[in-house]
Amino acid sequence: MTSLLINGQATEHISALDRGFQYGDGLFETLRVRGGQILHWPLHMARLAEGCERLRIPMPDKMVLLAEAQQLCAGRDGVLKITVSRGVTQRGYGFDDGLVPTRVLALAPLPGFPASHASEGVRVRLCQTRLGHNPVLAGIKHLNRLEQVLARAEWDNEQDEIAEGLMLDNQNHVIEGTMSNLFCVQGETLQTPKLDRCGVRGITRGRIMAAARAAGIPVAETRLTVDDLHAARELFLCNTLMGIWPVRQLEDHAFTVGPVTRQLSEALHD
């Protein structure tokens, strides 16, 4: 069951004229909650603030957001989703700078990922749906997710035993998974796709890069192709809820759960 606060009120109702509903005009953050503790709150607030600045949406008061989040999450485990839209307006793409943003906080149960995904690895496929380039939106977690919706509809994970799909851009560079960021080990270097043209700059992605550098592992953000992934020694996925999932198979290419993946999984453990 999902618990909701909309603009601080316990309700499930929102205006049909809200621009988040009308145009996907807003942002969201997904946070892990354990025993009422909201993990990595400052990192998520920093990304939300960056997104608000780019979209010219006034950033909600962080202390108000924190108070509402603590009210919703007290003593509980789950997934906290914070959505901020530009607010309610009449039809048309134009907007006034004086609009009051809508904030929605939703606490839902944790997804039931199999433990074997983290310990033994997952099967992954390539998606046909491509990510378009838009540097203004690259990196932030905006509400427009139709590319991911269409990509995720390409397979049935129960039938195909596929845990995730990798998405490429329109120049055939690998960018990310439908719900995750991607890393590979080439030689002694940990590589991850550059996200300057599209993709989401994940919080866990940033934590992994910091942990790798602290451990003396070289890190590079670069353009990666499918051939680069096939040639990699190790491959893994990450996000806030899954942590790290090693990739054991990409299409017909097999991988082992390697030492770098294991080391970073241990370093990332909350």
GROMACS .gro file of C-alpha atoms in nm:
model
  270
    1MET     CA    1   0.000   0.000   0.000
    2THR     CA    2   0.127   0.347  -0.093
    3SER     CA    3   0.099   0.638   0.152
    4LEU     CA    4   0.074   0.987   0.003
    5LEU     CA    5   0.119   1.351   0.097
    6ILE     CA    6   0.029   1.612  -0.165
    7ASN     CA    7   0.138   1.962  -0.067
    8GLY     CA    8   0.152   1.836   0.290
    9GLN     CA    9  -0.200   1.691   0.293
   10ALA     CA   10  -0.289   1.321   0.317
   11THR     CA   11  -0.481   1.280  -0.008
   12GLU     CA   12  -0.471   1.093  -0.337
   13HIS     CA   13  -0.623   1.377  -0.541
   14ILE     CA   14  -0.437   1.624  -0.761
   15SER     CA   15  -0.562   1.881  -1.011
   16ALA     CA   16  -0.612   1.764  -1.369
   17LEU     CA   17  -0.463   2.100  -1.469
   18ASP     CA   18  -0.132   2.026  -1.297
   19ARG     CA   19   0.152   2.059  -1.547
   20GLY     CA   20   0.313   1.742  -1.418
   21PHE     CA   21   0.007   1.553  -1.540
   22GLN     CA   22  -0.047   1.766  -1.851
   23TYR     CA   23   0.309   1.782  -1.984
   24GLY     CA   24   0.542   1.587  -1.757
   25ASP     CA   25   0.665   1.930  -1.649
   26GLY     CA   26   0.857   1.840  -1.337
   27LEU     CA   27   1.109   1.619  -1.164
   28PHE     CA   28   1.123   1.324  -0.929
   29GLU     CA   29   1.359   1.150  -0.689
   30THR     CA   30   1.349   0.790  -0.567
   31LEU     CA   31   1.494   0.726  -0.220
   32ARG     CA   32   1.547   0.418  -0.005
   33VAL     CA   33   1.394   0.422   0.342
   34ARG     CA   34   1.513   0.187   0.616
   35GLY     CA   35   1.359   0.194   0.963
   36GLY     CA   36   1.241   0.548   0.903
   37GLN     CA   37   1.586   0.663   0.795
   38ILE     CA   38   1.588   0.823   0.449
   39LEU     CA   39   1.918   0.726   0.290
   40HIS     CA   40   2.142   0.978   0.109
   41TRP     CA   41   1.896   1.263   0.146
   42PRO     CA   42   2.151   1.543   0.074
   43LEU     CA   43   2.258   1.382  -0.255
   44HIS     CA   44   1.900   1.352  -0.375
   45MET     CA   45   1.818   1.709  -0.271
   46ALA     CA   46   2.123   1.837  -0.460
   47ARG     CA   47   2.009   1.666  -0.781
   48LEU     CA   48   1.651   1.787  -0.731
   49ALA     CA   49   1.777   2.143  -0.686
   50GLU     CA   50   1.986   2.117  -1.003
   51GLY     CA   51   1.684   1.992  -1.195
   52CYS     CA   52   1.464   2.271  -1.062
   53GLU     CA   53   1.722   2.528  -1.166
   54ARG     CA   54   1.747   2.387  -1.518
   55LEU     CA   55   1.369   2.373  -1.564
   56ARG     CA   56   1.313   2.710  -1.393
   57ILE     CA   57   1.090   2.554  -1.127
   58PRO     CA   58   1.122   2.713  -0.780
   59MET     CA   59   1.285   2.460  -0.551
   60PRO     CA   60   1.052   2.367  -0.263
   61ASP     CA   61   1.181   2.447   0.083
   62LYS     CA   62   1.414   2.160   0.175
   63MET     CA   63   1.314   2.171   0.540
   64VAL     CA   64   0.946   2.141   0.445
   65LEU     CA   65   1.027   1.845   0.220
   66LEU     CA   66   1.230   1.682   0.497
   67ALA     CA   67   0.956   1.731   0.758
   68GLU     CA   68   0.696   1.580   0.525
   69ALA     CA   69   0.926   1.292   0.433
   70GLN     CA   70   0.996   1.215   0.799
   71GLN     CA   71   0.624   1.228   0.878
   72LEU     CA   72   0.548   0.982   0.599
   73CYS     CA   73   0.841   0.747   0.663
   74ALA     CA   74   0.855   0.736   1.043
   75GLY     CA   75   0.957   0.387   1.157
   76ARG     CA   76   0.897   0.232   0.815
   77ASP     CA   77   1.087   0.063   0.533
   78GLY     CA   78   1.013   0.133   0.170
   79VAL     CA   79   1.063   0.348  -0.136
   80LEU     CA   80   1.006   0.722  -0.108
   81LYS     CA   81   0.926   0.901  -0.433
   82ILE     CA   82   0.933   1.279  -0.429
   83THR     CA   83   0.772   1.449  -0.728
   84VAL     CA   84   0.786   1.823  -0.790
   85SER     CA   85   0.583   1.971  -1.077
   86ARG     CA   86   0.566   2.328  -1.196
   87GLY     CA   87   0.214   2.352  -1.058
   88VAL     CA   88  -0.138   2.422  -1.182
   89THR     CA   89  -0.209   2.643  -1.483
   90GLN     CA   90  -0.447   2.680  -1.774
   91ARG     CA   91  -0.381   2.504  -2.105
   92GLY     CA   92  -0.082   2.594  -2.322
   93TYR     CA   93   0.291   2.537  -2.291
   94GLY     CA   94   0.367   2.888  -2.168
   95PHE     CA   95   0.386   2.954  -1.793
   96ASP     CA   96   0.418   3.238  -1.546
   97ASP     CA   97   0.719   3.245  -1.318
   98GLY     CA   98   0.489   3.297  -1.019
   99LEU     CA   99   0.339   2.946  -1.030
  100VAL     CA  100   0.347   2.753  -0.701
  101PRO     CA  101   0.508   2.409  -0.751
  102THR     CA  102   0.316   2.096  -0.656
  103ARG     CA  103   0.501   1.851  -0.433
  104VAL     CA  104   0.397   1.487  -0.399
  105LEU     CA  105   0.557   1.245  -0.154
  106ALA     CA  106   0.468   0.877  -0.189
  107LEU     CA  107   0.595   0.590   0.027
  108ALA     CA  108   0.558   0.244  -0.129
  109PRO     CA  109   0.680  -0.105  -0.031
  110LEU     CA  110   1.021  -0.216  -0.149
  111PRO     CA  111   1.028  -0.414  -0.474
  112GLY     CA  112   1.084  -0.787  -0.427
  113PHE     CA  113   1.408  -0.830  -0.618
  114PRO     CA  114   1.554  -1.183  -0.594
  115ALA     CA  115   1.868  -1.195  -0.377
  116SER     CA  116   2.041  -1.386  -0.657
  117HIS     CA  117   2.038  -1.073  -0.875
  118ALA     CA  118   2.302  -0.917  -0.649
  119SER     CA  119   2.499  -1.232  -0.569
  120GLU     CA  120   2.495  -1.428  -0.895
  121GLY     CA  121   2.417  -1.163  -1.156
  122VAL     CA  122   2.142  -1.102  -1.410
  123ARG     CA  123   2.060  -1.150  -1.775
  124VAL     CA  124   2.034  -0.829  -1.976
  125ARG     CA  125   1.913  -0.746  -2.326
  126LEU     CA  126   1.957  -0.457  -2.569
  127CYS     CA  127   1.651  -0.240  -2.627
  128GLN     CA  128   1.542  -0.121  -2.969
  129THR     CA  129   1.403   0.206  -2.831
  130ARG     CA  130   1.665   0.479  -2.856
  131LEU     CA  131   1.733   0.778  -2.631
  132GLY     CA  132   1.723   1.117  -2.802
  133HIS     CA  133   1.986   1.383  -2.733
  134ASN     CA  134   1.894   1.688  -2.525
  135PRO     CA  135   2.185   1.832  -2.323
  136VAL     CA  136   1.952   2.063  -2.127
  137LEU     CA  137   1.770   1.761  -1.983
  138ALA     CA  138   2.069   1.525  -1.965
  139GLY     CA  139   2.152   1.401  -1.617
  140ILE     CA  140   1.841   1.522  -1.433
  141LYS     CA  141   1.546   1.304  -1.338
  142HIS     CA  142   1.263   1.480  -1.521
  143LEU     CA  143   0.911   1.340  -1.548
  144ASN     CA  144   0.927   1.264  -1.922
  145ARG     CA  145   0.997   0.888  -1.922
  146LEU     CA  146   0.822   0.767  -2.239
  147GLU     CA  147   1.148   0.634  -2.384
  148GLN     CA  148   1.194   0.414  -2.077
  149VAL     CA  149   0.828   0.308  -2.081
  150LEU     CA  150   0.853   0.196  -2.443
  151ALA     CA  151   1.187   0.023  -2.387
  152ARG     CA  152   1.057  -0.166  -2.083
  153ALA     CA  153   0.758  -0.287  -2.286
  154GLU     CA  154   0.993  -0.472  -2.523
  155TRP     CA  155   1.021  -0.782  -2.304
  156ASP     CA  156   0.841  -0.993  -2.047
  157ASN     CA  157   1.089  -1.057  -1.766
  158GLU     CA  158   0.899  -1.359  -1.633
  159GLN     CA  159   0.897  -1.526  -1.972
  160ASP     CA  160   1.243  -1.417  -2.087
  161GLU     CA  161   1.421  -1.416  -1.747
  162ILE     CA  162   1.558  -1.075  -1.841
  163ALA     CA  163   1.615  -0.843  -1.546
  164GLU     CA  164   1.699  -0.523  -1.734
  165GLY     CA  165   1.735  -0.372  -2.079
  166LEU     CA  166   2.019  -0.150  -2.196
  167MET     CA  167   1.935   0.164  -2.391
  168LEU     CA  168   2.146   0.322  -2.665
  169ASP     CA  169   2.127   0.674  -2.806
  170ASN     CA  170   2.060   0.758  -3.169
  171GLN     CA  171   2.433   0.732  -3.245
  172ASN     CA  172   2.448   0.375  -3.108
  173HIS     CA  173   2.635   0.464  -2.790
  174VAL     CA  174   2.532   0.271  -2.479
  175ILE     CA  175   2.383   0.511  -2.223
  176GLU     CA  176   2.207   0.328  -1.937
  177GLY     CA  177   1.947   0.068  -1.842
  178THR     CA  178   1.577   0.140  -1.839
  179MET     CA  179   1.597   0.186  -1.461
  180SER     CA  180   1.970   0.174  -1.391
  181ASN     CA  181   2.315   0.308  -1.467
  182LEU     CA  182   2.587   0.095  -1.621
  183PHE     CA  183   2.955   0.028  -1.549
  184CYS     CA  184   3.213  -0.194  -1.714
  185VAL     CA  185   3.572  -0.286  -1.634
  186GLN     CA  186   3.816  -0.245  -1.923
  187GLY     CA  187   4.170  -0.343  -1.828
  188GLU     CA  188   4.224  -0.180  -1.489
  189THR     CA  189   3.978   0.106  -1.549
  190LEU     CA  190   3.617   0.136  -1.437
  191GLN     CA  191   3.421   0.291  -1.721
  192THR     CA  192   3.071   0.436  -1.736
  193PRO     CA  193   2.886   0.614  -2.018
  194LYS     CA  194   2.911   0.991  -2.048
  195LEU     CA  195   2.574   1.147  -1.972
  196ASP     CA  196   2.621   1.490  -2.126
  197ARG     CA  197   2.364   1.437  -2.403
  198CYS     CA  198   2.103   1.208  -2.245
  199GLY     CA  199   2.052   0.968  -1.956
  200VAL     CA  200   2.007   1.006  -1.579
  201ARG     CA  201   2.303   1.083  -1.355
  202GLY     CA  202   2.213   0.836  -1.081
  203ILE     CA  203   2.291   0.892  -0.715
  204THR     CA  204   2.430   0.539  -0.679
  205ARG     CA  205   2.638   0.592  -0.993
  206GLY     CA  206   2.805   0.890  -0.826
  207ARG     CA  207   2.864   0.698  -0.504
  208ILE     CA  208   3.025   0.411  -0.697
  209MET     CA  209   3.258   0.647  -0.881
  210ALA     CA  210   3.360   0.807  -0.551
  211ALA     CA  211   3.415   0.467  -0.387
  212ALA     CA  212   3.625   0.348  -0.680
  213ARG     CA  213   3.848   0.655  -0.674
  214ALA     CA  214   3.889   0.622  -0.297
  215ALA     CA  215   4.006   0.263  -0.355
  216GLY     CA  216   4.258   0.370  -0.618
  217ILE     CA  217   4.059   0.234  -0.913
  218PRO     CA  218   4.085   0.458  -1.223
  219VAL     CA  219   3.744   0.585  -1.336
  220ALA     CA  220   3.652   0.716  -1.681
  221GLU     CA  221   3.329   0.861  -1.819
  222THR     CA  222   3.341   0.783  -2.190
  223ARG     CA  223   3.147   0.691  -2.504
  224LEU     CA  224   3.080   0.317  -2.500
  225THR     CA  225   2.955   0.089  -2.776
  226VAL     CA  226   2.802  -0.257  -2.756
  227ASP     CA  227   3.135  -0.397  -2.879
  228ASP     CA  228   3.306  -0.229  -2.583
  229LEU     CA  229   3.067  -0.406  -2.347
  230HIS     CA  230   3.127  -0.741  -2.515
  231ALA     CA  231   3.502  -0.693  -2.466
  232ALA     CA  232   3.474  -0.590  -2.099
  233ARG     CA  233   3.609  -0.803  -1.815
  234GLU     CA  234   3.317  -0.714  -1.588
  235LEU     CA  235   2.979  -0.549  -1.633
  236PHE     CA  236   2.732  -0.433  -1.369
  237LEU     CA  237   2.420  -0.221  -1.318
  238CYS     CA  238   2.319   0.001  -1.028
  239ASN     CA  239   2.047   0.217  -0.882
  240THR     CA  240   1.922   0.332  -0.543
  241LEU     CA  241   1.701   0.029  -0.480
  242MET     CA  242   1.897  -0.254  -0.641
  243GLY     CA  243   2.242  -0.147  -0.527
  244ILE     CA  244   2.476  -0.332  -0.765
  245TRP     CA  245   2.368  -0.613  -0.995
  246PRO     CA  246   2.648  -0.792  -1.180
  247VAL     CA  247   2.566  -0.879  -1.541
  248ARG     CA  248   2.622  -1.248  -1.610
  249GLN     CA  249   2.483  -1.244  -1.964
  250LEU     CA  250   2.427  -0.973  -2.226
  251GLU     CA  251   2.253  -1.124  -2.527
  252ASP     CA  252   2.480  -1.422  -2.607
  253HIS     CA  253   2.789  -1.290  -2.423
  254ALA     CA  254   2.864  -1.434  -2.078
  255PHE     CA  255   3.041  -1.255  -1.791
  256THR     CA  256   3.164  -1.355  -1.447
  257VAL     CA  257   3.110  -1.166  -1.124
  258GLY     CA  258   3.457  -1.014  -1.105
  259PRO     CA  259   3.671  -0.873  -0.824
  260VAL     CA  260   3.604  -0.505  -0.899
  261THR     CA  261   3.228  -0.562  -0.891
  262ARG     CA  262   3.255  -0.749  -0.561
  263GLN     CA  263   3.483  -0.485  -0.409
  264LEU     CA  264   3.250  -0.200  -0.502
  265SER     CA  265   2.944  -0.394  -0.384
  266GLU     CA  266   3.103  -0.427  -0.041
  267ALA     CA  267   3.208  -0.061  -0.038
  268LEU     CA  268   2.858   0.051  -0.131
  269HIS     CA  269   2.680  -0.156   0.132
  270ASP     CA  270   2.474   0.077   0.355
   0.00000   0.00000   0.00000
